XYZ file of C-alpha atoms in Angstrom:
517
model
C -49.744 0.026 13.015
C -48.436 3.611 13.656
C -44.178 3.688 12.768
C -42.566 6.545 13.223
C -40.274 7.886 11.208
C -37.361 10.714 12.379
C -36.455 13.247 10.108
C -33.257 14.636 11.852
C -31.194 17.971 10.458
C -27.475 18.161 10.710
C -26.122 20.714 12.042
C -27.150 23.719 9.283
C -24.606 24.649 6.417
C -24.178 28.164 5.006
C -25.373 26.585 1.678
C -28.439 25.345 3.079
C -29.499 28.059 5.388
C -31.896 31.100 3.842
C -31.886 33.894 6.461
C -32.687 37.171 6.430
C -30.540 39.732 8.392
C -30.822 39.411 11.444
C -31.897 43.099 12.868
C -30.985 44.555 16.799
C -33.786 46.934 18.138
C -32.930 50.569 18.310
C -32.187 52.049 21.834
C -35.108 52.049 23.999
C -37.013 52.134 27.255
C -39.235 48.934 28.302
C -41.827 50.281 31.192
C -43.481 47.914 32.357
C -46.962 48.604 33.990
C -48.276 45.232 36.633
C -43.875 44.933 36.877
C -44.856 42.844 40.590
C -47.003 40.361 38.986
C -46.639 36.913 37.518
C -46.423 37.474 34.153
C -43.577 39.924 35.137
C -41.198 37.456 37.033
C -42.202 34.062 34.771
C -42.159 35.271 31.688
C -40.888 39.190 30.836
C -37.654 39.709 32.701
C -36.443 35.668 32.197
C -37.653 36.640 27.855
C -35.932 39.383 28.185
C -32.774 38.422 30.141
C -32.603 35.197 27.304
C -32.606 37.685 24.536
C -29.379 39.806 26.121
C -27.387 36.604 26.725
C -27.844 36.281 23.006
C -26.630 40.040 21.903
C -30.494 40.835 20.699
C -31.100 43.321 22.882
C -29.307 46.962 21.549
C -26.273 48.233 23.878
C -28.372 51.122 25.347
C -31.514 49.982 26.508
C -33.451 50.201 29.974
C -36.446 48.414 31.724
C -38.273 49.968 34.219
C -40.630 48.556 36.443
C -43.641 50.336 37.886
C -46.337 48.883 40.708
C -47.990 50.010 43.950
C -45.974 48.006 45.833
C -42.871 50.158 47.396
C -39.365 48.793 47.196
C -35.787 50.114 45.551
C -33.984 49.276 42.330
C -31.972 46.521 44.109
C -34.991 44.746 46.063
C -36.487 45.050 42.466
C -34.001 43.292 40.981
C -33.388 40.653 43.632
C -37.230 39.986 43.529
C -37.035 39.021 39.564
C -33.605 37.004 39.626
C -35.395 33.925 40.921
C -37.806 34.038 38.174
C -34.950 34.475 35.714
C -32.973 31.202 37.056
C -36.536 29.350 36.692
C -37.224 30.311 33.496
C -34.324 29.266 31.662
C -32.669 26.640 34.284
C -28.799 26.095 32.612
C -28.331 29.827 31.010
C -28.580 31.709 34.315
C -24.877 33.271 35.080
C -24.087 35.931 37.750
C -22.276 37.849 35.564
C -24.837 37.837 32.869
C -27.070 39.247 35.158
C -25.750 41.820 36.821
C -25.009 43.297 33.298
C -28.830 42.895 32.497
C -30.129 44.072 35.830
C -28.240 47.519 35.891
C -30.756 48.323 33.715
C -33.463 47.116 35.303
C -35.009 50.163 37.644
C -38.204 50.127 40.156
C -40.860 53.381 40.174
C -43.827 52.704 42.559
C -46.994 54.485 41.370
C -51.053 54.720 41.636
C -52.407 53.479 37.986
C -55.120 55.598 38.757
C -52.999 59.213 39.458
C -52.455 61.535 36.657
C -49.491 62.502 39.439
C -48.464 59.593 39.181
C -47.141 59.464 35.932
C -45.868 62.565 35.558
C -43.334 61.771 38.223
C -43.004 58.606 36.012
C -42.026 61.119 32.825
C -39.510 63.213 35.377
C -37.930 60.056 35.679
C -38.074 58.190 32.873
C -36.376 61.681 31.021
C -33.472 61.280 33.493
C -32.941 57.518 32.450
C -32.958 58.252 28.646
C -30.674 60.721 28.999
C -28.054 59.096 30.767
C -28.473 56.095 29.058
C -29.098 57.414 25.695
C -32.155 55.340 24.809
C -32.776 58.135 22.063
C -36.560 58.592 23.908
C -37.776 55.448 22.204
C -40.663 53.614 24.498
C -42.263 51.177 24.645
C -45.154 50.324 27.362
C -46.112 47.101 28.216
C -49.483 47.267 30.404
C -49.047 43.220 32.353
C -52.104 44.374 34.172
C -55.935 43.164 34.390
C -57.711 44.069 31.649
C -59.989 46.978 33.154
C -56.792 49.042 33.790
C -56.355 49.545 30.061
C -58.270 52.406 29.866
C -57.544 54.122 32.982
C -53.304 53.353 32.033
C -53.850 54.599 28.538
C -55.239 57.884 29.345
C -52.935 58.489 31.959
C -49.931 58.315 29.405
C -51.343 60.501 27.193
C -52.660 62.818 29.953
C -49.454 63.343 31.298
C -47.332 63.275 27.757
C -45.423 60.216 28.153
C -47.362 59.399 24.479
C -45.978 62.131 23.208
C -43.387 61.015 20.077
C -40.142 63.558 20.709
C -37.730 62.607 18.202
C -38.476 58.565 18.972
C -40.775 56.126 18.807
C -43.413 55.302 21.526
C -45.658 52.399 21.486
C -48.180 50.412 23.521
C -48.606 46.829 24.366
C -51.615 45.421 25.486
C -52.216 41.677 26.318
C -55.228 40.264 25.884
C -58.485 40.050 25.890
C -58.790 42.961 24.467
C -62.398 43.534 25.624
C -65.083 41.615 26.641
C -67.283 41.841 23.538
C -67.483 43.584 20.367
C -69.123 46.966 22.144
C -66.053 47.016 24.977
C -63.575 46.158 22.560
C -64.220 49.177 20.404
C -64.890 52.053 22.985
C -61.525 50.514 24.688
C -59.763 50.902 20.944
C -61.700 53.979 21.024
C -59.935 55.392 24.151
C -57.200 54.041 23.617
C -56.584 55.713 19.744
C -57.006 59.136 21.384
C -53.560 59.248 22.277
C -52.012 56.075 20.093
C -52.350 55.339 16.709
C -52.618 52.246 15.318
C -48.884 51.515 13.911
C -48.227 52.352 17.567
C -50.451 49.798 18.766
C -49.140 46.054 19.447
C -52.540 43.711 20.654
C -50.137 40.751 21.923
C -51.075 37.200 21.590
C -48.510 35.120 22.758
C -49.709 31.789 20.794
C -48.502 33.589 17.239
C -44.864 33.909 18.952
C -44.595 30.335 18.707
C -42.005 28.627 16.259
C -44.730 26.153 14.771
C -47.055 29.501 14.404
C -44.742 31.192 12.551
C -44.155 28.260 10.694
C -47.438 27.631 9.180
C -46.790 30.344 6.617
C -42.866 29.130 5.529
C -44.278 25.633 5.585
C -47.414 26.464 3.190
C -45.905 28.980 1.062
C -42.431 28.052 0.651
C -42.751 24.417 0.050
C -44.628 23.959 -3.800
C -45.904 20.337 -2.896
C -48.414 21.525 -0.014
C -49.976 24.601 -1.821
C -51.713 23.435 -4.419
C -53.118 20.713 -2.473
C -54.434 23.191 0.560
C -58.095 23.421 -0.469
C -61.574 22.205 -1.080
C -60.483 19.463 -3.307
C -58.485 17.820 -1.231
C -58.722 18.463 2.296
C -61.448 17.246 4.149
C -61.705 18.902 7.588
C -59.589 20.453 9.781
C -58.907 20.302 13.656
C -57.368 22.891 15.917
C -57.077 22.143 19.639
C -55.309 23.331 22.654
C -56.326 21.204 25.070
C -54.454 21.437 29.087
C -54.092 19.583 32.022
C -54.833 21.827 34.696
C -57.606 23.906 35.834
C -57.841 27.001 36.482
C -55.364 27.363 39.357
C -54.968 31.384 40.739
C -56.954 32.925 38.440
C -60.795 32.022 39.233
C -61.556 36.026 39.541
C -59.865 36.122 35.842
C -61.472 33.261 34.262
C -65.071 33.598 36.083
C -65.622 36.693 34.218
C -64.127 35.328 30.934
C -64.765 31.389 30.365
C -62.900 29.063 27.115
C -64.754 31.764 24.536
C -63.334 34.570 25.232
C -59.899 33.163 26.723
C -59.265 30.971 23.686
C -61.430 31.185 21.424
C -61.717 35.131 20.564
C -57.867 35.173 20.157
C -55.630 32.285 20.153
C -58.385 29.533 18.430
C -58.829 32.507 15.694
C -55.833 33.107 14.442
C -54.515 29.824 14.164
C -57.185 29.323 11.858
C -57.208 32.603 9.978
C -53.061 31.028 9.868
C -54.011 27.895 8.219
C -57.027 28.880 6.102
C -55.352 32.484 4.761
C -54.388 33.484 1.055
C -50.693 33.660 -0.024
C -49.956 37.565 0.736
C -48.019 39.365 -2.201
C -45.403 40.030 0.784
C -43.933 38.659 3.532
C -44.567 41.632 5.998
C -46.825 42.342 8.527
C -49.289 44.494 6.704
C -49.800 41.685 3.676
C -50.143 38.992 5.945
C -52.462 41.158 8.436
C -54.816 41.511 5.386
C -55.058 38.127 4.515
C -56.203 36.936 7.831
C -58.786 40.054 7.845
C -59.801 38.442 4.960
C -60.437 34.869 6.408
C -62.065 36.718 9.103
C -64.656 38.677 6.952
C -65.129 35.325 5.600
C -66.350 33.106 8.638
C -70.198 32.187 8.905
C -71.980 33.256 11.400
C -73.675 30.543 13.874
C -76.883 29.815 13.281
C -78.206 31.085 16.549
C -81.666 29.308 16.216
C -80.079 26.018 16.102
C -76.705 26.859 18.324
C -76.480 23.144 19.699
C -75.365 21.750 16.032
C -72.584 23.864 15.987
C -71.541 24.235 19.412
C -71.122 22.508 22.780
C -70.053 24.170 25.678
C -68.833 21.919 29.050
C -67.449 22.197 32.591
C -65.255 20.089 34.312
C -66.048 18.013 37.385
C -64.024 16.109 40.030
C -61.615 13.568 38.362
C -58.535 12.934 38.124
C -55.168 13.745 36.525
C -52.209 11.666 36.281
C -53.790 9.103 39.274
C -54.132 12.626 41.470
C -57.859 13.395 42.335
C -58.684 17.173 41.721
C -61.876 18.943 42.436
C -64.514 20.178 40.354
C -64.380 23.622 38.866
C -67.027 25.060 41.339
C -64.991 23.277 43.981
C -61.757 25.495 43.219
C -61.128 28.480 45.003
C -62.680 31.490 44.042
C -65.163 30.169 41.844
C -69.656 30.273 42.495
C -70.254 27.254 43.798
C -72.819 27.512 40.743
C -71.058 29.109 38.229
C -72.341 28.452 34.343
C -68.471 29.465 33.165
C -67.394 27.107 30.300
C -64.061 25.478 30.209
C -64.217 23.887 27.344
C -65.750 24.797 24.370
C -65.714 22.835 20.917
C -67.387 24.273 17.313
C -67.746 24.217 13.913
C -66.503 27.257 11.398
C -66.342 27.483 8.216
C -65.202 29.836 5.819
C -67.552 31.043 3.168
C -64.780 31.377 0.133
C -63.708 29.984 -2.765
C -60.839 28.311 -1.404
C -62.867 26.694 1.629
C -66.195 26.129 0.619
C -67.925 23.125 2.767
C -64.952 22.495 4.781
C -65.304 22.104 8.441
C -63.037 23.943 10.791
C -63.381 21.582 14.059
C -62.150 23.686 16.933
C -61.843 22.922 20.785
C -60.710 24.271 24.005
C -60.806 22.783 27.203
C -59.223 22.357 30.968
C -58.488 19.803 32.299
C -57.783 17.356 29.509
C -56.201 14.130 29.389
C -53.363 15.942 28.616
C -51.471 19.015 27.366
C -51.748 19.687 23.653
C -52.122 22.083 21.115
C -52.130 21.619 17.415
C -53.577 21.730 14.315
C -54.615 19.064 11.851
C -54.919 19.107 8.303
C -56.865 15.924 7.251
C -57.267 14.673 3.429
C -59.410 13.024 1.922
C -59.684 9.547 1.228
C -58.466 7.987 -1.856
C -61.319 7.577 -4.273
C -60.997 3.942 -5.444
C -59.310 1.238 -3.638
C -57.152 -0.995 -5.368
C -56.981 -3.738 -2.822
C -59.007 -6.673 -2.585
C -60.443 -7.806 0.555
C -59.997 -4.417 2.185
C -62.418 -1.888 3.696
C -62.316 1.346 2.279
C -63.045 2.891 5.889
C -59.590 0.901 7.605
C -57.529 2.612 5.282
C -56.541 6.046 7.277
C -56.273 9.206 5.676
C -53.379 11.387 5.381
C -52.965 13.806 8.150
C -50.991 16.471 8.742
C -49.978 17.826 11.653
C -48.858 20.402 13.066
C -47.700 20.623 16.503
C -47.493 23.563 19.246
C -47.333 22.107 22.488
C -46.398 19.884 24.171
C -43.522 19.886 21.090
C -43.310 22.078 18.829
C -42.892 19.727 15.557
C -44.872 18.791 12.221
C -46.085 15.259 11.601
C -46.997 14.097 7.923
C -48.418 10.310 7.771
C -49.287 8.196 5.085
C -49.917 4.992 4.023
C -46.473 1.846 2.987
C -46.580 -1.495 2.459
C -45.388 -4.101 4.811
C -41.565 -5.989 4.027
C -43.167 -9.808 3.316
C -45.137 -11.598 0.416
C -48.430 -10.200 1.522
C -49.779 -7.027 0.597
C -49.925 -5.633 3.849
C -50.503 -1.548 4.937
C -49.478 0.070 7.389
C -49.442 3.982 8.505
C -45.875 5.579 8.973
C -45.350 8.936 10.105
C -42.701 11.200 9.269
C -41.846 13.407 12.072
C -40.121 16.453 12.440
C -39.426 18.173 16.036
C -37.145 21.514 16.176
C -35.532 19.388 18.867
C -33.163 18.308 16.481
C -32.884 21.592 14.518
C -29.065 21.832 14.816
C -29.175 23.752 17.948
C -30.306 26.499 16.176
C -31.212 29.628 18.243
C -35.110 29.093 18.784
C -36.928 32.082 20.927
C -39.886 31.244 22.986
C -42.775 33.274 22.248
C -42.250 36.173 24.420
C -38.851 36.279 23.735
C -40.049 36.708 20.064
C -43.274 39.017 20.090
C -40.992 41.115 22.738
C -38.300 41.228 20.298
C -40.984 42.328 17.142
C -42.183 45.141 19.545
C -38.660 46.218 20.084
C -38.449 46.206 15.869
C -41.794 47.551 15.324
C -42.804 44.524 13.367
C -46.716 43.948 13.878
C -46.432 40.657 11.543
C -47.452 38.631 14.948
C -49.730 41.158 16.744
C -53.535 41.517 16.018
C -54.783 44.495 14.101
C -57.903 46.890 15.127
C -60.237 45.340 12.788
C -59.721 41.718 13.220
C -60.385 41.788 17.122
C -63.588 43.688 16.250
C -64.182 40.923 13.466
C -63.630 37.538 16.427
C -66.247 39.793 18.755
C -68.700 40.633 15.925
C -68.748 36.842 15.560
C -68.349 35.325 19.381
C -70.670 38.138 21.157
C -74.265 36.628 19.650
C -73.426 33.436 21.545
C -71.525 35.112 24.502
C -74.739 37.103 24.830
C -76.919 33.699 24.734
C -75.099 31.622 27.444
C -75.102 35.107 29.580
C -79.219 35.056 29.223
C -79.639 31.290 29.478
C -80.208 30.525 26.124
C -77.793 28.073 26.102
C -79.309 25.079 27.897
C -76.610 22.862 29.453
C -76.202 21.384 32.146
C -72.812 21.812 34.433
C -70.391 19.897 35.316
C -71.006 17.330 32.537
C -67.296 15.935 32.351
C -65.267 14.449 34.421
C -61.563 15.810 34.818
C -59.514 13.238 32.931
C -61.402 13.245 30.115
C -61.462 14.742 26.812
C -65.196 16.738 27.422
C -68.772 16.369 27.273
C -69.907 13.136 24.709
C -71.960 15.530 23.206
C -68.568 16.855 21.654
C -68.289 14.174 20.004
C -70.916 14.558 17.618
C -69.993 17.898 16.075
C -68.063 15.733 14.076
C -69.785 12.202 14.080
C -72.282 13.567 11.802
C -70.475 14.080 9.296
C -68.982 10.676 9.689
C -65.422 12.386 11.270
C -63.944 11.935 14.876
C -62.049 14.123 17.557
C -58.162 13.362 17.592
C -57.484 11.100 20.622
C -56.427 13.114 23.654
């Protein structure tokens, strides 16, 4: 029996809160490349509006959207309005939108034309003087990856990147490269115009509350850190499953696949946060360095017996929530004979003192039975069973679950005695959810990373060495896939199921099982 005990927080008191001083960013201009795109309309502008409503933006702040589409400032503002209404339902009001939208401007341009960037520089200079943004500039690349090098070059060649009394920063969306060589070339290219401390490589997963809370949970609670190692932990499972298919991203996904789309960034970043050593101080430099140490310690895949460490899959037709859905190869824009994987499960090992011999099982896939992202730390079974007539394996081990989606919460399972004369055991779950957190202001992932980008805080961004290390680990696997050296018959799992049957074998060899989706 699984009994859940809700831990609900009362409204926080001054005595119960330990908070750093809230910071408001300095005045700045945010220039968005790709302003007519889905990311800007669904995520960036709604997130910035929410920051504005909660008085987390500076008074002197402007947004300049750029794209090839020709439109006026007012037309651009109106095109953004519906996305803000839908992005934060219940929080929109015309008065605050009017104040916020008056800070938004639009400039049409061609990203491959240097003259367009020189024109942008002239427009930006005038707006900076008018709105007193102190020449602090943030360039956000919400564009397809093939434009990153071109745009960064033209920003540099048009001297937009020159720091004239203020700061200049560039925020780049994932994926950063498609293998080790391309990532190194892109880094080299961007570094011609921007120093490393000016570059913010975004991974929005790191902006989620539960992900940020991993470090606080581990290092600010003395009861957990002493058992956070190979002596007490049996294995770790990290899952990112979604019910959606490729949707309207076939062009991107066909060239990426699940390894590039999820493993190289989100999944390995979650692993690093889970496995890292305590930083000496809770700041970007020290946290980044400890994450890098984990990535350096990851054991390379055994390429001569890769099937023992990696399983790939591609969804076929099936049902999701009672509705029939097509196979990946039947999706619009997908090659009918595509070998792009939409599912991957892999075993990783961290070869250091703390984690030697502890498997980290990672899986991610599309068209799964339900949407879930979580880190599950399974502790070892009890060494001796005192109760008679009870099998060891009938006693479930303790599991600590850090849930990221669909709900951000933390759960811990443990055994208790059921009321009554008999010594009957049951598993109960202590469950903390951010939904019950006293109405505290919670930022979603893009709100958090946008705010940190304005504050110049690299804590939730990815360092150059981190990008190179993850690509170095995964590029041999990608090469083997693309050279046909990994023999897998696609599709090999129906939509609505938890992936290929072979994925279970990864855990069953060690007498483990995946958590149920």
